[in-house]
Short mmCIF file of C-alpha atoms and ligand atoms in Angstrom, two decimals:
data_model
loop_
_atom_site.label_atom_id
_atom_site.label_comp_id
_atom_site.label_asym_id
_atom_site.label_seq_id
_atom_site.Cartn_x
_atom_site.Cartn_y
_atom_site.Cartn_z
CA MET O 1 -28.38 9.03 6.93
CA LYS O 2 -27.13 6.19 9.14
CA LYS O 3 -23.48 6.55 10.17
CA LYS O 4 -21.31 3.98 8.37
CA ARG O 5 -19.30 1.55 10.51
CA ILE O 6 -16.03 1.04 8.70
CA LEU O 7 -13.35 -1.53 9.49
CA VAL O 8 -9.78 -0.75 8.42
CA THR O 9 -7.48 -3.77 8.78
CA GLY O 10 -3.83 -2.72 8.96
CA GLY O 11 -5.18 0.62 10.19
CA ALA O 12 -2.09 1.43 12.27
CA GLY O 13 0.22 1.12 9.26
CA PHE O 14 1.38 3.74 6.79
CA LEU O 15 -1.59 3.77 4.39
CA GLY O 16 -4.11 2.49 6.95
CA SER O 17 -3.49 5.34 9.40
CA HIS O 18 -3.97 7.98 6.69
CA LEU O 19 -7.17 6.21 5.65
CA CYS O 20 -8.41 6.19 9.26
CA ASP O 21 -7.71 9.95 9.45
CA ARG O 22 -9.84 10.62 6.39
CA LEU O 23 -12.72 8.36 7.42
CA VAL O 24 -12.82 9.75 10.98
CA ALA O 25 -12.83 13.30 9.57
CA GLU O 26 -15.73 12.37 7.29
CA GLY O 27 -17.70 11.27 10.37
CA ALA O 28 -17.76 7.49 9.90
CA ASP O 29 -17.49 5.12 12.88
CA VAL O 30 -14.01 3.73 12.33
CA LEU O 31 -12.68 0.46 13.70
CA CYS O 32 -8.94 0.06 13.27
CA LEU O 33 -7.73 -3.55 13.48
CA ASP O 34 -4.00 -4.26 13.65
CA ASN O 35 -1.49 -6.70 15.13
CA PHE O 36 1.19 -3.95 15.19
CA PHE O 37 3.72 -6.01 13.23
CA THR O 38 4.78 -3.07 11.05
CA GLY O 39 2.17 -0.59 12.24
CA SER O 40 2.52 1.59 15.29
CA LYS O 41 0.31 3.25 17.89
CA LYS O 42 2.12 6.51 17.14
CA ASN O 43 0.46 6.58 13.70
CA ILE O 44 -3.02 6.69 15.23
CA GLU O 45 -2.53 8.11 18.72
CA HIS O 46 -3.95 11.49 17.66
CA LEU O 47 -7.24 9.69 16.89
CA MET O 48 -7.54 7.94 20.26
CA ASP O 49 -9.72 10.64 21.80
CA CYS O 50 -12.15 10.75 18.87
CA LYS O 51 -15.56 9.31 19.77
CA ASN O 52 -15.87 7.70 16.34
CA PHE O 53 -12.55 5.82 16.47
CA GLU O 54 -11.71 2.46 18.09
CA ILE O 55 -8.72 0.11 18.00
CA ILE O 56 -8.70 -3.67 18.12
CA ARG O 57 -5.38 -5.46 18.60
CA HIS O 58 -5.95 -8.63 16.62
CA ASP O 59 -4.14 -10.88 14.18
CA LEU O 60 -6.16 -11.24 10.99
CA VAL O 61 -5.08 -14.84 10.59
CA GLU O 62 -7.62 -15.59 13.35
CA PRO O 63 -11.35 -15.03 12.66
CA VAL O 64 -13.06 -12.05 14.25
CA LEU O 65 -16.76 -11.27 14.72
CA LEU O 66 -17.73 -7.64 14.17
CA GLU O 67 -20.69 -5.64 12.89
CA VAL O 68 -19.61 -3.35 10.07
CA ASP O 69 -20.87 -1.87 6.78
CA GLN O 70 -17.56 -1.56 4.93
CA ILE O 71 -14.17 -3.29 5.20
CA TYR O 72 -10.90 -1.91 3.84
CA ASN O 73 -8.56 -4.92 3.94
CA LEU O 74 -5.05 -3.46 4.16
CA ALA O 75 -3.43 -5.76 6.74
CA CYS O 76 -0.19 -7.13 5.29
CA PRO O 77 3.42 -5.98 5.54
CA ALA O 78 4.23 -4.12 2.32
CA SER O 79 7.99 -3.63 2.42
CA PRO O 80 10.08 -6.50 0.97
CA VAL O 81 12.23 -6.48 4.14
CA HIS O 82 9.15 -7.02 6.32
CA TYR O 83 7.15 -9.41 4.14
CA GLN O 84 10.23 -11.62 3.69
CA TYR O 85 10.98 -11.66 7.45
CA ASN O 86 8.38 -14.39 7.96
CA PRO O 87 7.21 -15.42 4.48
CA VAL O 88 4.85 -18.16 5.71
CA LYS O 89 3.10 -15.60 7.90
CA THR O 90 2.83 -13.26 4.90
CA VAL O 91 1.04 -15.99 2.93
CA LYS O 92 -1.21 -16.73 5.92
CA THR O 93 -2.12 -13.06 6.30
CA ASN O 94 -3.01 -12.80 2.62
CA VAL O 95 -4.88 -16.08 2.37
CA MET O 96 -6.39 -16.78 5.80
CA GLY O 97 -6.73 -13.08 6.62
CA THR O 98 -8.57 -12.40 3.38
CA ILE O 99 -10.81 -15.47 3.86
CA ASN O 100 -11.64 -14.24 7.38
CA MET O 101 -12.55 -10.79 6.07
CA LEU O 102 -14.58 -12.22 3.19
CA GLY O 103 -16.42 -14.50 5.61
CA LEU O 104 -17.18 -11.48 7.76
CA ALA O 105 -18.32 -9.45 4.73
CA LYS O 106 -20.59 -12.32 3.70
CA ARG O 107 -22.10 -12.73 7.16
CA VAL O 108 -22.89 -9.06 7.75
CA THR O 109 -23.36 -8.11 4.06
CA ALA O 110 -20.59 -5.54 4.16
CA ARG O 111 -18.78 -4.21 1.11
CA ILE O 112 -15.10 -5.21 1.14
CA LEU O 113 -12.18 -3.51 -0.62
CA GLN O 114 -8.95 -5.46 -1.03
CA ALA O 115 -5.62 -3.61 -1.15
CA SER O 116 -3.88 -5.54 -3.91
CA THR O 117 -0.66 -4.45 -5.52
CA SER O 118 1.25 -3.75 -8.73
CA GLU O 119 3.31 -6.79 -7.63
CA VAL O 120 0.61 -9.01 -9.15
CA TYR O 121 2.22 -8.01 -12.48
CA GLY O 122 5.63 -9.29 -11.26
CA ASP O 123 8.48 -8.29 -13.58
CA PRO O 124 6.08 -7.04 -16.22
CA GLY O 125 6.34 -8.00 -19.88
CA GLU O 126 3.83 -5.26 -20.75
CA HIS O 127 4.61 -1.58 -20.20
CA PRO O 128 2.82 0.41 -18.84
CA GLN O 129 0.72 -2.18 -17.03
CA LYS O 130 -3.01 -2.39 -17.74
CA GLU O 131 -5.45 -4.32 -15.54
CA THR O 132 -5.89 -6.84 -18.35
CA TYR O 133 -2.24 -7.94 -18.13
CA TRP O 134 -1.94 -11.30 -16.31
CA GLY O 135 1.56 -10.73 -15.01
CA ASN O 136 4.94 -12.42 -14.88
CA VAL O 137 5.43 -13.73 -11.35
CA ASN O 138 7.87 -16.35 -10.06
CA CYS O 139 5.89 -18.60 -7.74
CA ILE O 140 8.96 -19.88 -5.83
CA GLY O 141 11.11 -16.76 -5.42
CA PRO O 142 11.75 -14.60 -2.34
CA ARG O 143 8.97 -12.16 -3.34
CA SER O 144 6.41 -14.93 -4.00
CA CYS O 145 4.94 -14.96 -0.48
CA TYR O 146 3.74 -11.42 -1.15
CA ASP O 147 3.11 -11.50 -4.92
CA GLU O 148 1.34 -14.85 -4.97
CA GLY O 149 -0.33 -14.11 -1.64
CA LYS O 150 -1.88 -10.99 -3.14
CA ARG O 151 -2.83 -12.86 -6.32
CA VAL O 152 -4.68 -15.52 -4.29
CA ALA O 153 -6.33 -12.74 -2.27
CA GLU O 154 -7.69 -11.33 -5.55
CA THR O 155 -8.85 -14.82 -6.57
CA LEU O 156 -10.64 -15.26 -3.25
CA MET O 157 -12.33 -11.89 -3.60
CA VAL O 158 -13.66 -12.68 -7.07
CA ASP O 159 -14.73 -16.23 -6.10
CA TYR O 160 -16.64 -15.01 -3.03
CA HIS O 161 -18.29 -12.47 -5.32
CA ARG O 162 -19.28 -15.05 -7.96
CA GLN O 163 -20.17 -17.83 -5.52
CA ASN O 164 -21.74 -15.88 -2.65
CA GLY O 165 -22.56 -12.49 -4.10
CA VAL O 166 -20.19 -10.66 -1.75
CA ASP O 167 -19.91 -6.98 -2.67
CA ILE O 168 -16.21 -6.57 -3.52
CA ARG O 169 -13.79 -3.90 -4.76
CA ILE O 170 -10.16 -4.54 -5.77
CA ILE O 171 -7.46 -1.89 -6.10
CA ARG O 172 -3.92 -2.53 -7.33
CA ILE O 173 -1.72 -0.05 -5.52
CA PHE O 174 1.54 1.11 -7.14
CA ASN O 175 4.48 2.41 -5.02
CA THR O 176 3.12 4.97 -2.59
CA TYR O 177 5.14 7.14 -0.21
CA GLY O 178 4.73 9.91 2.33
CA PRO O 179 4.78 10.79 6.03
CA ARG O 180 4.39 7.89 8.53
CA MET O 181 6.44 5.37 6.60
CA ALA O 182 8.32 3.65 9.41
CA ILE O 183 11.99 4.56 9.86
CA SER O 184 12.73 0.83 9.67
CA ASP O 185 10.44 0.34 6.64
CA GLY O 186 13.21 -0.43 4.14
CA ARG O 187 11.37 0.75 1.03
CA VAL O 188 13.26 2.96 -1.34
CA VAL O 189 11.77 6.42 -0.66
CA SER O 190 12.11 6.26 3.13
CA ASN O 191 15.55 4.60 2.90
CA PHE O 192 16.96 7.27 0.57
CA ILE O 193 15.53 10.20 2.54
CA ILE O 194 16.77 8.84 5.88
CA GLN O 195 20.21 8.06 4.43
CA ALA O 196 20.40 11.54 2.88
CA LEU O 197 19.29 13.33 6.05
CA THR O 198 21.86 11.45 8.14
CA ASN O 199 24.64 11.85 5.53
CA ARG O 200 25.03 8.09 5.23
CA PRO O 201 25.63 6.36 1.87
CA ILE O 202 22.60 6.10 -0.40
CA THR O 203 22.19 2.40 -1.16
CA ILE O 204 21.15 1.78 -4.77
CA TYR O 205 20.45 -1.89 -5.38
CA GLY O 206 21.66 -2.92 -8.84
CA ASP O 207 22.69 -0.19 -11.29
CA GLY O 208 19.72 2.06 -10.50
CA THR O 209 18.21 1.84 -14.00
CA GLN O 210 15.17 -0.06 -12.71
CA THR O 211 12.10 2.18 -12.56
CA ARG O 212 9.15 2.80 -10.26
CA SER O 213 6.23 5.28 -10.39
CA PHE O 214 5.64 7.03 -7.09
CA CYS O 215 2.27 8.24 -5.79
CA TYR O 216 1.85 10.58 -2.82
CA VAL O 217 -0.18 9.10 0.02
CA SER O 218 -3.05 11.64 0.17
CA GLU O 219 -3.92 10.98 -3.46
CA MET O 220 -3.81 7.20 -2.95
CA ILE O 221 -6.26 7.50 -0.03
CA ASP O 222 -8.57 9.59 -2.20
CA GLY O 223 -8.51 6.89 -4.91
CA MET O 224 -9.20 4.16 -2.36
CA ILE O 225 -12.25 5.91 -0.95
CA ARG O 226 -13.58 6.67 -4.44
CA MET O 227 -13.28 3.01 -5.38
CA MET O 228 -14.98 1.82 -2.19
CA ASN O 229 -17.93 4.10 -2.89
CA CYS O 230 -18.13 3.50 -6.63
CA GLU O 231 -21.45 1.79 -7.33
CA ASP O 232 -21.07 0.07 -10.68
CA PHE O 233 -17.50 -1.21 -10.84
CA ILE O 234 -15.70 -3.86 -8.79
CA GLY O 235 -12.27 -3.61 -10.40
CA PRO O 236 -9.49 -4.54 -10.29
CA VAL O 237 -8.33 -0.99 -10.88
CA ASN O 238 -4.77 0.36 -10.94
CA LEU O 239 -4.12 3.23 -8.53
CA GLY O 240 -0.79 4.99 -8.87
CA ASN O 241 1.02 7.97 -10.32
CA PRO O 242 2.13 7.23 -13.91
CA ASN O 243 5.22 9.48 -13.66
CA GLU O 244 8.07 6.98 -13.85
CA PHE O 245 11.56 7.50 -12.44
CA SER O 246 14.70 5.41 -12.34
CA ILE O 247 15.97 4.56 -8.86
CA LYS O 248 19.16 6.52 -9.69
CA GLU O 249 17.08 9.63 -10.46
CA LEU O 250 15.31 9.20 -7.12
CA ALA O 251 18.65 8.89 -5.29
CA GLU O 252 19.96 12.08 -6.92
CA LEU O 253 16.75 13.93 -6.08
CA ALA O 254 16.95 12.86 -2.42
CA VAL O 255 20.55 14.13 -2.18
CA GLU O 256 19.74 17.40 -3.93
CA MET O 257 16.57 18.18 -1.98
CA THR O 258 18.14 17.52 1.42
CA GLY O 259 21.45 19.24 0.60
CA SER O 260 23.09 16.02 1.75
CA LYS O 261 26.77 15.07 1.74
CA SER O 262 25.83 11.43 1.13
CA LYS O 263 27.62 9.48 -1.60
CA ILE O 264 25.77 6.97 -3.74
CA VAL O 265 26.88 3.34 -3.32
CA TYR O 266 25.80 0.37 -5.41
CA GLU O 267 24.77 -2.89 -3.75
CA SER O 268 23.58 -6.16 -5.26
CA LEU O 269 20.12 -6.26 -6.79
CA PRO O 270 17.66 -8.47 -4.87
CA GLU O 271 16.48 -11.57 -6.73
CA ASN O 272 13.41 -11.02 -8.97
CA ASP O 273 13.46 -7.24 -8.48
CA PRO O 274 11.10 -5.89 -11.19
CA THR O 275 12.95 -3.88 -13.86
CA GLN O 276 10.17 -1.42 -14.64
CA ARG O 277 6.80 -0.39 -13.35
CA GLN O 278 4.26 2.18 -14.49
CA PRO O 279 0.50 2.06 -14.07
CA ASP O 280 -1.89 2.61 -16.94
CA ILE O 281 -4.61 4.53 -15.10
CA THR O 282 -7.09 4.96 -17.96
CA LEU O 283 -9.64 2.88 -16.04
CA ALA O 284 -9.28 4.86 -12.79
CA LYS O 285 -9.70 8.12 -14.72
CA LYS O 286 -12.82 6.85 -16.47
CA LYS O 287 -14.55 5.02 -13.62
CA LEU O 288 -13.43 7.05 -10.60
CA ASN O 289 -12.58 10.40 -12.16
CA TRP O 290 -9.27 10.03 -10.32
CA GLU O 291 -5.84 11.17 -11.45
CA PRO O 292 -2.86 12.10 -9.25
CA ALA O 293 -1.56 15.66 -9.57
CA ILE O 294 1.15 15.83 -6.88
CA GLN O 295 4.57 15.72 -8.50
CA LEU O 296 7.43 13.71 -6.97
CA ARG O 297 9.37 16.82 -5.88
CA GLN O 298 6.36 18.21 -4.04
CA GLY O 299 5.59 14.90 -2.30
CA LEU O 300 9.23 14.37 -1.39
CA LYS O 301 9.35 17.84 0.18
CA GLU O 302 6.53 16.86 2.57
CA THR O 303 8.11 13.48 3.27
CA ILE O 304 11.55 14.99 3.97
CA GLN O 305 9.89 17.45 6.39
CA TYR O 306 8.27 14.51 8.17
CA PHE O 307 11.48 12.49 8.54
CA LYS O 308 13.31 15.60 9.77
CA SER O 309 10.74 15.81 12.56
CA VAL O 310 10.93 12.15 13.64
CA LEU O 311 14.60 11.27 13.22
CA PRO O 312 16.63 11.49 16.44
CA LYS O 313 18.48 14.86 16.56
P1 NAD P 1 2.46 -1.15 6.38
O1 NAD P 1 3.40 -2.28 6.61
O2 NAD P 1 2.82 0.20 6.88
O3 NAD P 1 1.02 -1.49 6.95
C1 NAD P 1 0.52 -2.80 7.07
C2 NAD P 1 -0.26 -2.89 8.37
O4 NAD P 1 -0.84 -4.19 8.49
C3 NAD P 1 0.61 -2.69 9.62
O5 NAD P 1 -0.01 -1.81 10.51
C4 NAD P 1 0.74 -4.10 10.18
O6 NAD P 1 0.99 -4.10 11.57
C5 NAD P 1 -0.60 -4.69 9.81
N1 NAD P 1 -0.59 -6.17 9.73
C6 NAD P 1 0.29 -6.96 9.08
N2 NAD P 1 -0.03 -8.26 9.23
C7 NAD P 1 -1.16 -8.29 10.01
C8 NAD P 1 -1.98 -9.33 10.54
N3 NAD P 1 -1.69 -10.63 10.31
N4 NAD P 1 -3.04 -8.98 11.31
C9 NAD P 1 -3.32 -7.70 11.57
N5 NAD P 1 -2.59 -6.66 11.10
C10 NAD P 1 -1.51 -6.96 10.32
O7 NAD P 1 2.22 -1.10 4.78
P2 NAD P 1 1.40 -0.06 3.89
O8 NAD P 1 2.34 0.54 2.93
O9 NAD P 1 0.54 0.81 4.73
O10 NAD P 1 0.49 -1.07 3.06
C11 NAD P 1 -0.88 -1.28 3.38
C12 NAD P 1 -1.50 -2.21 2.36
O11 NAD P 1 -1.39 -1.67 1.05
C13 NAD P 1 -0.84 -3.60 2.32
O12 NAD P 1 -1.83 -4.57 2.12
C14 NAD P 1 0.05 -3.51 1.10
O13 NAD P 1 0.25 -4.78 0.53
C15 NAD P 1 -0.75 -2.59 0.20
N6 NAD P 1 0.15 -1.90 -0.75
C16 NAD P 1 0.90 -0.85 -0.36
C17 NAD P 1 1.75 -0.25 -1.29
C18 NAD P 1 2.59 0.94 -0.93
O14 NAD P 1 3.36 1.40 -1.77
N7 NAD P 1 2.50 1.52 0.25
C19 NAD P 1 1.83 -0.75 -2.59
C20 NAD P 1 1.06 -1.84 -2.93
C21 NAD P 1 0.19 -2.40 -2.02
N1 UDP P 2 15.90 -0.07 -3.62
C1 UDP P 2 17.18 0.48 -3.61
N2 UDP P 2 17.71 0.86 -2.42
C2 UDP P 2 17.05 0.72 -1.23
C3 UDP P 2 15.73 0.17 -1.25
C4 UDP P 2 15.20 -0.22 -2.47
O1 UDP P 2 17.82 0.64 -4.66
O2 UDP P 2 17.62 1.10 -0.19
C5 UDP P 2 15.32 -0.44 -4.92
C6 UDP P 2 14.74 -1.85 -4.99
O3 UDP P 2 15.72 -2.79 -5.33
C7 UDP P 2 13.68 -1.67 -6.07
C8 UDP P 2 13.20 -0.24 -5.89
O4 UDP P 2 14.23 0.43 -5.16
O5 UDP P 2 14.27 -1.79 -7.35
C9 UDP P 2 11.88 -0.12 -5.12
O6 UDP P 2 12.01 -0.89 -3.93
P1 UDP P 2 10.91 -0.90 -2.80
O7 UDP P 2 11.37 -1.88 -1.78
O8 UDP P 2 10.62 0.48 -2.36
O9 UDP P 2 9.58 -1.41 -3.50
P2 UDP P 2 9.23 -2.56 -4.58
O10 UDP P 2 10.49 -3.24 -5.06
O11 UDP P 2 8.36 -3.48 -3.84
O12 UDP P 2 8.57 -1.82 -5.67
#
């Protein structure tokens, strides 16, 4: 069989680098494209000597001409701290970046998978969230550059499919964590673990009753690859672990599992912070035969090990 040439945009980021690992190990020719805004060479340096791995430093907002069979479009900062740093750029990455990748997919007849997000549901009025739920998103709030950017990206995907017959796949990723989250990432799992390991206060925003459902990275990558290679279903499909925890429970777990002396402190809740989030994964189970099995404690153990190894001694 011909070797597949696979483009991973955002391939030097947290999820992208784990995806590159898996695809390189499976023997595909992998092209990692990144502008290194939140990604890092460290995440992929172990792949540099592999014959079937290449890196392109490029900003997805600009068009790029490549010859590929599959495109995983992951380029976009995912942490609220990073996507709000330059909100206009976040919109451009989601809109112009996705148009550039869809144009490429159309030209070379590649299949393209878009990394969408549970954020398309906003502060959800339906719980747990099914793919059929249209969402509750503020279009002018601080999170809108990301939420609405991802919603337009989904619209573009489906319109290129209907109008031009582009072969698309859409996944809606729920909170995913694990090794290689950047120390400066700012998302809750990495923040709490780093704070706990360094005995600094654990910063709960709001009263900690808001919930999230956390999926370990290896299982997310497995779901992504299954969806890309699924023949009769374009999505959107929810990918996430349905086990739901309050942010307070997560804080207590981080303190307990690290044996930390950290105290919990309460800070103000960011505007439009969703109050609850849990994926309904019936569709993923049925169409992809995919269901996460790694429990939060087990995944946190791996993640704590990782941060112990990268934090300055
Ligand atoms: P990340 O910030 O670690 O990775 C994003 C990568 O994209 C980085 O390497 C960054 O440098 C690159 N990038 C950003 N803008 C770019 C541009 N204009 N051109 C080229 N490269 C660019 O985040 P992540 O957690 O790995 O998320 C990857 C994708 O998955 C994102 O699209 C994100 O929206 C989506 N997602 C992630 C989660 C999660 O919990 N991790 C949840 C929902 C959706
Ligand atoms: N959060 C928190 N302390 C932190 C970072 C985040 O309490 O140091 C909260 C945040 O307000 C949100 C939840 O944890 O309610 C998840 O935040 P994250 O940024 O990880 O992801 P998202 O809000 O995009 O799901």
